[in-house]
Coordinates of C-alpha atoms and ligand atoms in Angstrom, one line a residue:
Chain A
X1 CA 90.5 47.6 76.7
X2 CA 91.6 48.6 73.2
X3 CA 93.7 51.6 72.7
X4 CA 92.2 54.3 70.5
X5 CA 93.9 55.4 67.3
X6 CA 96.7 57.9 67.3
X7 CA 94.5 60.4 65.5
X8 CA 91.8 60.1 68.1
X9 CA 94.3 60.5 70.9
X10 CA 95.7 63.6 69.3
X11 CA 92.3 65.1 68.7
X12 CA 91.5 64.4 72.4
X13 CA 94.7 66.0 73.5
X14 CA 93.9 69.0 71.4
X15 CA 90.5 69.4 72.9
X16 CA 92.1 69.0 76.4
X17 CA 94.5 71.8 75.5
X18 CA 91.6 74.0 74.6
X19 CA 89.5 73.3 77.7
X20 CA 92.6 73.5 79.8
X21 CA 93.2 77.0 78.5
X22 CA 89.7 78.0 79.7
X23 CA 90.5 76.5 83.1
X24 CA 93.6 78.7 83.1
X25 CA 91.7 81.8 82.0
X26 CA 89.1 81.2 84.8
X27 CA 91.9 80.5 87.2
X28 CA 93.9 83.6 86.3
X29 CA 91.7 86.1 88.0
X30 CA 90.8 83.7 90.9
X31 CA 94.5 83.1 91.6
X32 CA 95.5 86.7 91.4
X33 CA 92.9 87.8 93.9
X34 CA 93.7 84.9 96.2
X35 CA 97.4 85.4 96.1
X36 CA 97.6 89.2 96.0
X37 CA 94.5 90.3 97.8
X38 CA 94.2 87.3 100.1
X39 CA 90.6 87.1 98.9
X40 CA 89.1 83.7 97.9
X41 CA 86.6 84.9 95.5
X42 CA 84.0 82.2 94.8
X43 CA 81.9 84.8 93.0
X44 CA 84.5 84.8 90.3
X45 CA 82.7 81.8 88.7
X46 CA 79.3 83.5 89.1
X47 CA 80.7 86.6 87.4
X48 CA 82.0 84.5 84.5
X49 CA 78.5 83.0 84.0
X50 CA 76.8 86.4 84.3
X51 CA 79.1 87.6 81.6
X52 CA 78.4 84.5 79.5
X53 CA 74.6 85.2 79.8
X54 CA 75.1 88.9 79.0
X55 CA 77.2 87.9 75.9
X56 CA 74.4 85.4 75.0
X57 CA 71.8 88.1 75.3
X58 CA 73.6 90.8 73.4
X59 CA 74.6 88.4 70.6
X60 CA 71.3 86.5 70.3
X61 CA 68.8 89.3 70.8
X62 CA 71.0 92.3 70.0
X63 CA 72.8 90.6 67.1
X64 CA 76.1 91.8 68.3
X65 CA 79.2 89.9 67.4
X66 CA 80.1 87.8 70.5
X67 CA 83.7 89.3 70.6
X68 CA 82.4 92.8 70.3
X69 CA 80.4 92.3 73.5
X70 CA 83.8 92.4 75.3
X71 CA 83.7 96.2 74.7
X72 CA 80.8 96.3 77.1
X73 CA 81.5 93.4 79.3
X74 CA 85.1 94.2 80.2
X75 CA 84.5 97.8 81.5
X76 CA 81.3 96.9 83.3
X77 CA 82.8 93.9 85.0
X78 CA 85.8 95.9 85.9
X79 CA 83.4 98.3 87.7
X80 CA 81.6 95.4 89.3
X81 CA 84.8 94.0 90.7
X82 CA 85.8 97.5 92.1
X83 CA 82.4 97.8 93.8
X84 CA 82.6 94.4 95.4
X85 CA 86.2 94.9 96.6
X86 CA 85.2 98.3 98.0
X87 CA 82.4 96.7 100.0
X88 CA 84.7 93.8 101.2
X89 CA 87.3 96.4 102.3
X90 CA 84.7 98.7 103.8
X91 CA 83.6 95.9 106.1
X92 CA 87.1 94.5 106.6
X93 CA 86.1 91.0 105.6
X94 CA 88.8 88.5 106.6
X95 CA 90.2 85.9 104.0
X96 CA 88.0 83.1 105.4
X97 CA 84.9 85.2 105.7
X98 CA 85.6 86.4 102.1
X99 CA 84.9 82.8 101.1
X100 CA 81.6 82.9 102.8
X101 CA 80.7 86.3 101.6
X102 CA 81.5 85.6 98.0
X103 CA 79.6 82.2 98.3
X104 CA 76.6 84.3 99.3
X105 CA 77.3 86.6 96.4
X106 CA 77.4 83.6 94.1
X107 CA 73.9 82.5 95.2
X108 CA 72.6 86.1 94.5
X109 CA 74.1 86.1 91.0
X110 CA 72.8 82.6 90.3
X111 CA 69.3 83.7 91.4
X112 CA 69.6 86.8 89.2
X113 CA 70.6 84.8 86.2
X114 CA 67.7 82.4 86.9
X115 CA 65.3 85.3 87.1
X116 CA 66.3 86.8 83.8
X117 CA 67.2 83.7 81.7
X118 CA 65.4 80.9 83.7
X119 CA 67.1 77.5 84.4
X120 CA 66.7 76.4 80.8
X121 CA 69.7 75.6 78.6
X122 CA 70.9 78.5 76.5
X123 CA 73.3 78.1 73.6
X124 CA 74.8 81.0 71.8
X125 CA 74.4 80.4 68.0
X126 CA 77.1 82.6 66.5
X127 CA 78.9 82.6 63.2
X128 CA 81.9 81.2 65.1
X129 CA 80.1 78.2 66.5
X130 CA 80.5 76.0 63.4
X131 CA 83.8 77.4 62.2
X132 CA 86.6 74.9 62.2
X133 CA 89.6 74.1 60.0
X134 CA 91.8 71.1 59.4
X135 CA 95.4 70.7 60.3
X136 CA 96.5 67.3 58.8
X137 CA 94.2 64.7 60.4
X138 CA 93.0 67.1 63.1
X139 CA 90.0 69.5 63.3
X140 CA 90.6 72.8 65.0
X141 CA 87.4 74.5 66.2
X142 CA 87.7 78.3 65.9
X143 CA 85.9 79.4 69.1
X144 CA 88.2 77.1 71.2
X145 CA 91.2 78.3 69.3
X146 CA 90.3 82.0 70.1
X147 CA 89.7 81.1 73.7
X148 CA 93.2 79.5 73.8
X149 CA 94.8 82.6 72.2
X150 CA 93.0 84.9 74.6
X151 CA 94.0 82.8 77.6
X152 CA 97.7 82.8 76.5
X153 CA 97.7 86.4 75.6
X154 CA 96.1 87.7 78.8
X155 CA 98.3 85.4 81.0
X156 CA 101.4 86.7 79.3
X157 CA 100.3 90.3 79.5
X158 CA 99.5 90.0 83.3
X159 CA 102.8 88.2 83.8
X160 CA 104.7 91.0 82.1
X161 CA 102.9 93.7 84.1
X162 CA 103.6 91.9 87.4
X163 CA 107.2 91.5 86.5
X164 CA 108.2 94.6 84.7
X165 CA 106.0 97.5 85.9
X166 CA 106.1 99.5 89.2
X167 CA 102.4 98.7 89.6
X168 CA 103.0 95.0 89.3
X169 CA 105.9 95.1 91.8
X170 CA 103.8 97.2 94.1
X171 CA 101.0 94.7 94.1
X172 CA 103.4 91.8 94.9
X173 CA 105.2 93.8 97.6
X174 CA 101.9 94.8 99.2
X175 CA 100.8 91.1 99.2
X176 CA 103.9 90.2 101.1
X177 CA 104.0 93.0 103.6
X178 CA 101.3 95.6 103.2
X179 CA 102.4 98.2 105.8
X180 CA 106.0 98.3 104.6
X181 CA 104.9 98.6 100.9
X182 CA 102.7 101.4 102.1
X183 CA 105.7 103.1 103.8
X184 CA 107.4 103.2 100.4
X185 CA 104.5 105.0 98.9
X186 CA 102.2 102.1 97.7
X187 CA 98.6 103.1 97.9
X188 CA 97.3 99.8 99.0
X189 CA 93.6 100.7 98.8
X190 CA 93.8 102.0 95.2
X191 CA 95.8 99.0 94.1
X192 CA 93.4 96.5 95.7
X193 CA 90.5 98.1 93.8
X194 CA 92.4 98.1 90.6
X195 CA 93.4 94.5 90.9
X196 CA 89.9 93.4 91.9
X197 CA 88.5 95.2 88.9
X198 CA 91.0 93.5 86.6
X199 CA 90.1 90.1 88.1
X200 CA 86.4 90.6 87.5
X201 CA 87.1 91.8 84.0
X202 CA 89.1 88.6 83.4
X203 CA 86.1 86.7 84.6
X204 CA 84.1 88.6 82.1
X205 CA 86.4 87.6 79.3
X206 CA 86.3 83.9 80.5
X207 CA 82.5 84.3 80.4
X208 CA 82.5 85.3 76.8
X209 CA 84.6 82.2 76.0
X210 CA 82.2 80.0 77.9
X211 CA 79.3 81.4 76.0
X212 CA 81.1 80.7 72.7
X213 CA 81.7 77.0 73.4
X214 CA 79.3 75.8 76.0
X215 CA 75.6 75.4 76.7
X216 CA 74.7 77.6 79.6
X217 CA 72.6 76.8 82.6
X218 CA 72.8 78.6 86.0
X219 CA 73.7 75.4 88.0
X220 CA 76.8 75.0 85.8
X221 CA 78.4 77.8 87.9
X222 CA 79.4 75.2 90.5
X223 CA 80.6 72.6 87.9
X224 CA 83.8 74.6 87.2
X225 CA 84.8 75.3 90.8
X226 CA 86.7 72.1 91.6
X227 CA 88.8 71.8 88.5
X228 CA 89.7 75.5 88.4
X229 CA 90.7 75.5 92.1
X230 CA 92.9 72.6 91.2
X231 CA 94.5 74.6 88.4
X232 CA 95.1 77.6 90.6
X233 CA 96.6 75.6 93.5
X234 CA 98.8 73.5 91.1
X235 CA 99.8 76.7 89.3
X236 CA 100.6 78.8 92.4
X237 CA 98.5 81.5 94.1
X238 CA 99.2 84.9 92.6
X239 CA 101.0 83.5 89.6
X240 CA 100.1 84.7 86.2
X241 CA 101.3 81.8 84.0
X242 CA 100.9 79.0 86.6
X243 CA 97.1 78.5 86.3
X244 CA 97.3 78.4 82.5
X245 CA 100.1 75.8 82.5
X246 CA 98.3 73.8 85.2
X247 CA 95.0 74.2 83.5
X248 CA 96.4 72.7 80.3
X249 CA 98.0 69.8 82.2
X250 CA 94.7 69.0 83.8
X251 CA 92.7 69.5 80.6
X252 CA 94.9 67.3 78.6
X253 CA 95.0 64.6 81.3
X254 CA 91.3 64.6 81.6
X255 CA 90.8 64.4 77.8
X256 CA 93.2 61.5 77.5
X257 CA 91.6 59.7 80.4
X258 CA 88.3 60.1 78.7
X259 CA 89.6 58.8 75.4
X260 CA 91.5 55.8 76.9
X261 CA 89.0 54.9 79.6
X262 CA 85.6 56.5 79.8
X263 CA 84.1 60.1 80.2
X264 CA 83.3 59.4 83.9
X265 CA 87.1 59.4 84.5
X266 CA 87.5 63.1 83.8
X267 CA 86.6 64.5 87.3
X268 CA 88.6 61.8 88.9
X269 CA 91.7 63.0 87.2
X270 CA 91.3 66.6 88.3
X271 CA 90.4 65.8 91.9
X272 CA 93.2 63.2 92.2
X273 CA 95.6 65.9 91.0
X274 CA 94.1 68.4 93.5
X275 CA 94.4 66.0 96.4
X276 CA 98.0 65.1 95.4
X277 CA 98.9 68.8 95.3
X278 CA 97.4 69.3 98.8
X279 CA 99.4 66.3 100.1
X280 CA 102.7 67.1 98.3
X281 CA 102.8 70.8 99.1
X282 CA 101.8 70.9 102.8
X283 CA 103.4 74.4 103.3
X284 CA 101.1 76.0 100.7
X285 CA 97.6 77.3 101.7
Chain B
X1 CA 113.9 119.4 110.3
X2 CA 111.7 116.8 112.2
X3 CA 109.4 118.1 114.9
X4 CA 107.6 115.5 116.9
X5 CA 105.3 117.1 119.5
X6 CA 103.4 115.3 122.2
X7 CA 103.0 112.1 120.1
X8 CA 100.8 109.3 121.3
X9 CA 100.3 105.9 119.7
X10 CA 99.4 102.3 120.6
X11 CA 98.0 99.0 119.6
X12 CA 94.3 98.2 120.0
X13 CA 93.2 99.5 123.5
X14 CA 96.8 99.5 124.8
X15 CA 98.8 102.8 124.5
X16 CA 102.5 102.4 123.8
X17 CA 103.6 106.0 123.5
X18 CA 102.5 108.8 125.8
X19 CA 103.2 112.3 124.6
X20 CA 106.7 111.9 123.2
X21 CA 108.4 115.1 121.9
X22 CA 111.5 114.9 119.9
X23 CA 113.4 117.0 117.3
X24 CA 116.0 116.4 114.7
X25 CA 118.0 119.2 113.1
X26 CA 119.2 119.3 109.5
X27 CA 121.9 116.7 108.9
X28 CA 121.7 115.5 112.5
X29 CA 122.2 111.9 113.7
X30 CA 119.9 111.3 116.7
X31 CA 119.6 108.1 118.5
X32 CA 116.9 106.7 120.7
X33 CA 117.8 104.1 123.3
X34 CA 115.8 102.4 126.0
X35 CA 115.0 98.9 127.5
X36 CA 113.0 96.3 125.7
X37 CA 109.3 97.2 125.2
X38 CA 110.1 100.9 125.8
X39 CA 108.2 101.9 122.7
X40 CA 111.2 102.6 120.4
X41 CA 109.8 100.7 117.5
X42 CA 106.4 102.2 118.0
X43 CA 107.9 105.7 117.9
X44 CA 109.9 105.1 114.8
X45 CA 107.0 103.4 113.0
X46 CA 104.7 106.2 113.9
X47 CA 107.1 108.7 112.5
X48 CA 107.2 106.6 109.3
X49 CA 103.4 106.6 109.0
X50 CA 103.2 102.8 109.6
X51 CA 101.6 103.1 113.0
X52 CA 98.5 105.3 113.5
X53 CA 98.9 108.7 115.3
X54 CA 96.6 108.8 118.3
X55 CA 97.6 112.3 119.4
X56 CA 100.2 115.0 118.9
X57 CA 101.8 116.1 115.7
X58 CA 104.6 115.2 113.3
X59 CA 106.1 117.9 111.1
X60 CA 108.9 117.8 108.6
X61 CA 110.5 121.0 107.5
X62 CA 107.4 122.9 108.7
X63 CA 105.0 120.6 106.8
X64 CA 102.4 118.9 109.0
X65 CA 102.3 115.2 108.3
X66 CA 99.9 114.3 111.1
X67 CA 96.9 113.7 108.9
X68 CA 98.5 112.3 105.9
X69 CA 97.6 108.7 104.8
X70 CA 100.5 106.2 105.4
X71 CA 101.5 106.0 101.8
X72 CA 102.2 109.7 101.6
X73 CA 104.9 109.9 104.3
X74 CA 107.6 108.6 102.0
X75 CA 107.0 111.3 99.4
X76 CA 107.6 113.9 102.2
X77 CA 111.2 112.6 102.5
X78 CA 111.0 109.9 105.2
X79 CA 112.2 106.4 104.6
X80 CA 112.2 103.5 107.1
X81 CA 114.5 100.6 107.7
X82 CA 112.2 98.6 109.9
X83 CA 113.0 96.3 112.8
X84 CA 113.7 92.8 111.6
X85 CA 114.4 94.3 108.1
X86 CA 111.1 93.1 106.6
X87 CA 112.3 92.7 103.1
X88 CA 109.9 91.4 100.4
X89 CA 111.5 87.9 100.7
X90 CA 109.8 86.4 97.7
X91 CA 111.1 89.1 95.4
X92 CA 114.6 89.7 94.1
X93 CA 117.0 92.1 95.6
X94 CA 116.7 94.3 92.6
X95 CA 112.9 94.3 92.9
X96 CA 113.2 95.2 96.6
X97 CA 115.4 98.2 95.7
X98 CA 113.0 99.2 93.0
X99 CA 110.1 99.3 95.5
X100 CA 112.3 101.6 97.5
X101 CA 112.2 104.0 94.5
X102 CA 108.5 103.5 93.9
X103 CA 107.5 106.9 95.0
X104 CA 107.2 109.4 92.1
X105 CA 109.9 111.7 93.3
X106 CA 112.5 108.9 93.4
X107 CA 111.7 107.1 90.1
X108 CA 113.6 109.4 87.8
X109 CA 116.8 109.0 89.8
X110 CA 116.4 105.2 90.1
X111 CA 119.5 104.2 88.1
X112 CA 121.6 106.8 90.0
X113 CA 120.3 105.7 93.4
X114 CA 121.1 102.1 92.5
X115 CA 124.7 103.0 91.7
X116 CA 124.9 104.9 95.0
X117 CA 123.6 101.9 97.0
X118 CA 126.0 99.6 95.2
X119 CA 128.9 102.0 95.9
X120 CA 128.0 102.1 99.6
X121 CA 127.5 98.3 99.8
X122 CA 129.6 96.7 97.0
X123 CA 128.4 93.2 97.8
X124 CA 124.8 94.2 96.9
X125 CA 125.8 94.5 93.2
X126 CA 126.4 90.7 93.1
X127 CA 123.2 89.9 94.9
X128 CA 120.8 91.9 92.6
X129 CA 119.2 88.8 91.0
X130 CA 119.0 86.7 94.2
X131 CA 115.7 86.2 96.0
X132 CA 115.8 88.4 99.1
X133 CA 114.8 85.5 101.3
X134 CA 117.9 83.6 100.5
X135 CA 120.4 86.2 101.8
X136 CA 122.2 86.2 105.1
X137 CA 121.2 88.5 107.9
X138 CA 124.0 91.0 107.2
X139 CA 123.2 91.0 103.4
X140 CA 119.5 91.5 104.2
X141 CA 120.3 94.5 106.4
X142 CA 122.3 96.1 103.6
X143 CA 119.4 95.6 101.2
X144 CA 116.9 97.0 103.8
X145 CA 119.1 100.1 104.1
X146 CA 119.6 100.2 100.4
X147 CA 115.8 100.0 99.8
X148 CA 115.3 103.0 102.1
X149 CA 118.1 105.0 100.4
X150 CA 116.5 104.3 97.0
X151 CA 113.6 106.6 98.2
X152 CA 116.2 109.4 98.4
X153 CA 115.0 110.4 101.9
X154 CA 115.9 113.6 103.7
X155 CA 115.3 111.7 107.0
X156 CA 116.3 108.0 107.3
X157 CA 114.7 106.0 110.1
X158 CA 116.7 103.0 111.3
X159 CA 115.3 100.5 113.8
X160 CA 118.0 98.2 115.3
X161 CA 120.1 97.8 112.2
X162 CA 122.7 95.7 114.2
X163 CA 120.1 93.2 115.5
X164 CA 121.4 89.6 115.2
X165 CA 124.5 90.5 113.1
X166 CA 128.1 89.4 113.7
X167 CA 130.3 92.0 115.4
X168 CA 132.4 92.7 112.3
X169 CA 129.3 93.3 110.2
X170 CA 127.9 95.6 112.9
X171 CA 131.0 97.7 112.7
X172 CA 130.6 97.9 108.9
X173 CA 126.9 98.8 109.3
X174 CA 127.7 101.7 111.7
X175 CA 130.4 102.9 109.3
X176 CA 127.8 102.9 106.5
X177 CA 125.3 104.8 108.7
X178 CA 127.9 107.4 109.5
X179 CA 128.7 107.7 105.8
X180 CA 125.0 108.2 104.9
X181 CA 124.7 110.9 107.6
X182 CA 127.8 112.7 106.5
X183 CA 126.5 112.9 103.0
X184 CA 123.7 115.1 104.4
X185 CA 120.8 112.8 105.3
X186 CA 119.4 113.2 108.8
X187 CA 119.2 110.0 110.7
X188 CA 117.0 108.7 113.5
X189 CA 118.6 105.6 114.9
X190 CA 117.0 103.2 117.4
X191 CA 119.6 100.8 118.9
X192 CA 120.1 98.2 121.6
X193 CA 123.8 98.5 121.1
X194 CA 123.9 101.6 123.2
X195 CA 127.7 102.1 123.3
X196 CA 128.0 102.1 119.5
X197 CA 124.9 104.2 119.0
X198 CA 126.0 106.9 121.5
X199 CA 129.4 106.8 119.8
X200 CA 128.1 108.0 116.4
X201 CA 125.1 110.0 117.6
X202 CA 125.1 113.8 117.8
X203 CA 122.2 113.8 120.3
X204 CA 120.3 111.0 122.1
X205 CA 117.0 110.4 123.8
X206 CA 116.3 107.8 126.4
X207 CA 112.8 106.3 126.2
X208 CA 111.1 104.2 128.9
X209 CA 107.5 103.0 129.1
X210 CA 106.5 105.1 126.2
X211 CA 107.9 108.3 127.6
X212 CA 111.1 110.3 127.1
X213 CA 113.0 110.1 130.4
X214 CA 116.2 111.8 129.4
X215 CA 117.8 113.6 126.5
X216 CA 121.0 115.4 125.7
X217 CA 124.4 114.9 124.3
X218 CA 125.7 111.3 124.2
X219 CA 128.5 112.3 126.4
X220 CA 126.3 113.8 129.1
X221 CA 123.9 110.8 129.1
X222 CA 126.7 108.3 129.3
X223 CA 128.2 110.2 132.2
X224 CA 124.9 110.0 134.2
X225 CA 125.3 107.1 136.7
X226 CA 121.5 106.6 137.2
X227 CA 120.9 106.4 133.5
X228 CA 123.8 104.1 132.9
X229 CA 122.5 101.7 135.5
X230 CA 118.8 101.9 134.5
X231 CA 118.9 102.1 130.8
X232 CA 122.3 101.8 129.3
X233 CA 123.2 98.4 130.8
X234 CA 124.4 97.8 134.4
X235 CA 128.2 98.4 134.8
X236 CA 128.6 99.0 131.1
X237 CA 131.7 100.8 130.2
X238 CA 131.0 104.4 129.2
X239 CA 131.1 104.7 125.4
X240 CA 134.4 105.6 123.8
X241 CA 133.8 109.4 124.2
X242 CA 136.5 111.1 126.3
X243 CA 135.1 112.3 129.7
Ligands
LIG301 N1 101.9 94.7 117.3 C1 101.7 94.9 118.6 N2 100.5 94.6 119.2 C2 100.3 94.9 120.5 N3 101.2 95.4 121.3 C3 102.4 95.7 120.8 C4 102.7 95.5 119.4 N4 104.0 95.9 119.2 C5 104.5 96.3 120.4 N5 103.5 96.2 121.3 C6 103.7 96.7 122.7 O1 104.0 98.1 122.7 C7 105.0 98.3 123.7 C8 106.2 99.0 123.0 O2 106.8 98.0 122.1 P1 107.9 98.4 121.0 O3 108.0 97.3 120.1 O4 107.6 99.8 120.5 O5 109.2 98.5 122.0 P2 110.7 98.5 121.6 O6 111.3 99.6 122.5 O7 110.9 98.7 120.2 O8 111.2 97.1 122.2 P3 112.4 96.2 121.6 O9 113.7 96.8 122.2 O10 112.1 94.9 122.2 O11 112.4 96.3 120.1 C9 105.4 97.0 124.3 O12 104.7 97.0 125.6 C10 104.9 96.0 123.4 O13 104.4 94.9 124.1
LIG302 MG1 111.8 97.5 118.8

């Protein structure tokens, strides 16, 4: 086995950084709803892909700039998240059953996507797709860079809200002891709806990033589940910055493993990490 | 100020309170005593809005709270120090206190309330940035009382604030409760430490099997031999009130 050149390794690490940021962005909403709403929302991935297809449609057919589609996707996915949470609360779905219910929802969304866009590959051809610039020896692709900036910006913003605002503190308190938080005036129902809306909107943003950099096919929904779960569990449930940091660690390790060994190593890296986390942090769910 | 009439509550199919009536006047310190499982926690949590009301009414200063959702009780001027403290253990002491002043009516006075809590419990000032779960039992109890005071309540509900604390800390805790009451806040105190509770209370209720079985001045209750035997601890010395 010959070691690849330093430039190739650096380029690999950079692409690992970018895909890791997308893991983190996908994990952000998943982890928030898991940690703070005690809801394991598998449909988060389906929502992201639905948003990716909506972005594809608006950009390809409607000629809208992919980033401008956020103006439609963010509010409508917020509403979608609110409706789903309202239904889950209405029927008092337990955390375990939420996994099953949202798995069912995933299948419904997948079927819907397949109905409208078929199972064929779809690739968004936007002005951004070919944009890249050089930094020294390295190429920096613009869509991935923008994904990275969005992931960092949104994670920091959510972190600040959780830490410094009354609403953020109320959400964390309600996750620890709902009835007591309520006794101090926290309207748990309204907060759950708000948070679920934000998580779905984050899935929408992640979907736009997916559409910018990846070829879409409905079955791909499931391809992201394992690695993003690993990022969320490594980063900490309910944490705002954890999934991003963990996602980047996983992304970079995968990319280096691919560069040094072979592409088939990538999943092994993330699942080895996931199993190691489960074994080393037995107290965590 | 507080009028509880014919209040019923319970858990699932099992009732735990059967038509309890109780009143607290302005600035009064009222204590509720009774054996384990009598329903004291159920009563205090129901008045706080934490437990559902199955029957009867709760009114504060003439305002009917019976049909309010749980998160609205606090804005009516009621704050709870729950049994076992139930701090938000993953959050800092400061954040716990800030949740205390979450309700709109208390936010503007947050800085002033924090000063008042630190004046009442000076050790809390040095604990503000600690994670609540790392505190000792006595420190946690001070934070739990502080959190409730941050809501600037007119009625403070305290459920067994002396539970599991060292005797010296218990004395300090009762002094603090007396001080809070003397500054004008009405207090409903549930206690297993009957002697000390009757010592600081203006009036007392005895609860058993979800019903009020006796009420009156602490002195009169303590003097009742049947009550002393049944509820206040067999052979217990009468509390330090002169006969
Ligand atoms: N969460 C619960 N679920 C079901 N039953 C409960 C629950 N909490 C209390 N009970 C029952 O309700 C009754 C009253 O309990 P409660 O906790 O109000 O008594 P208490 O007077 O506070 O007792 P203690 O002195 O032990 O704190 C008891 O029979 C108890 O078993
Ligand atoms: Mg109790």
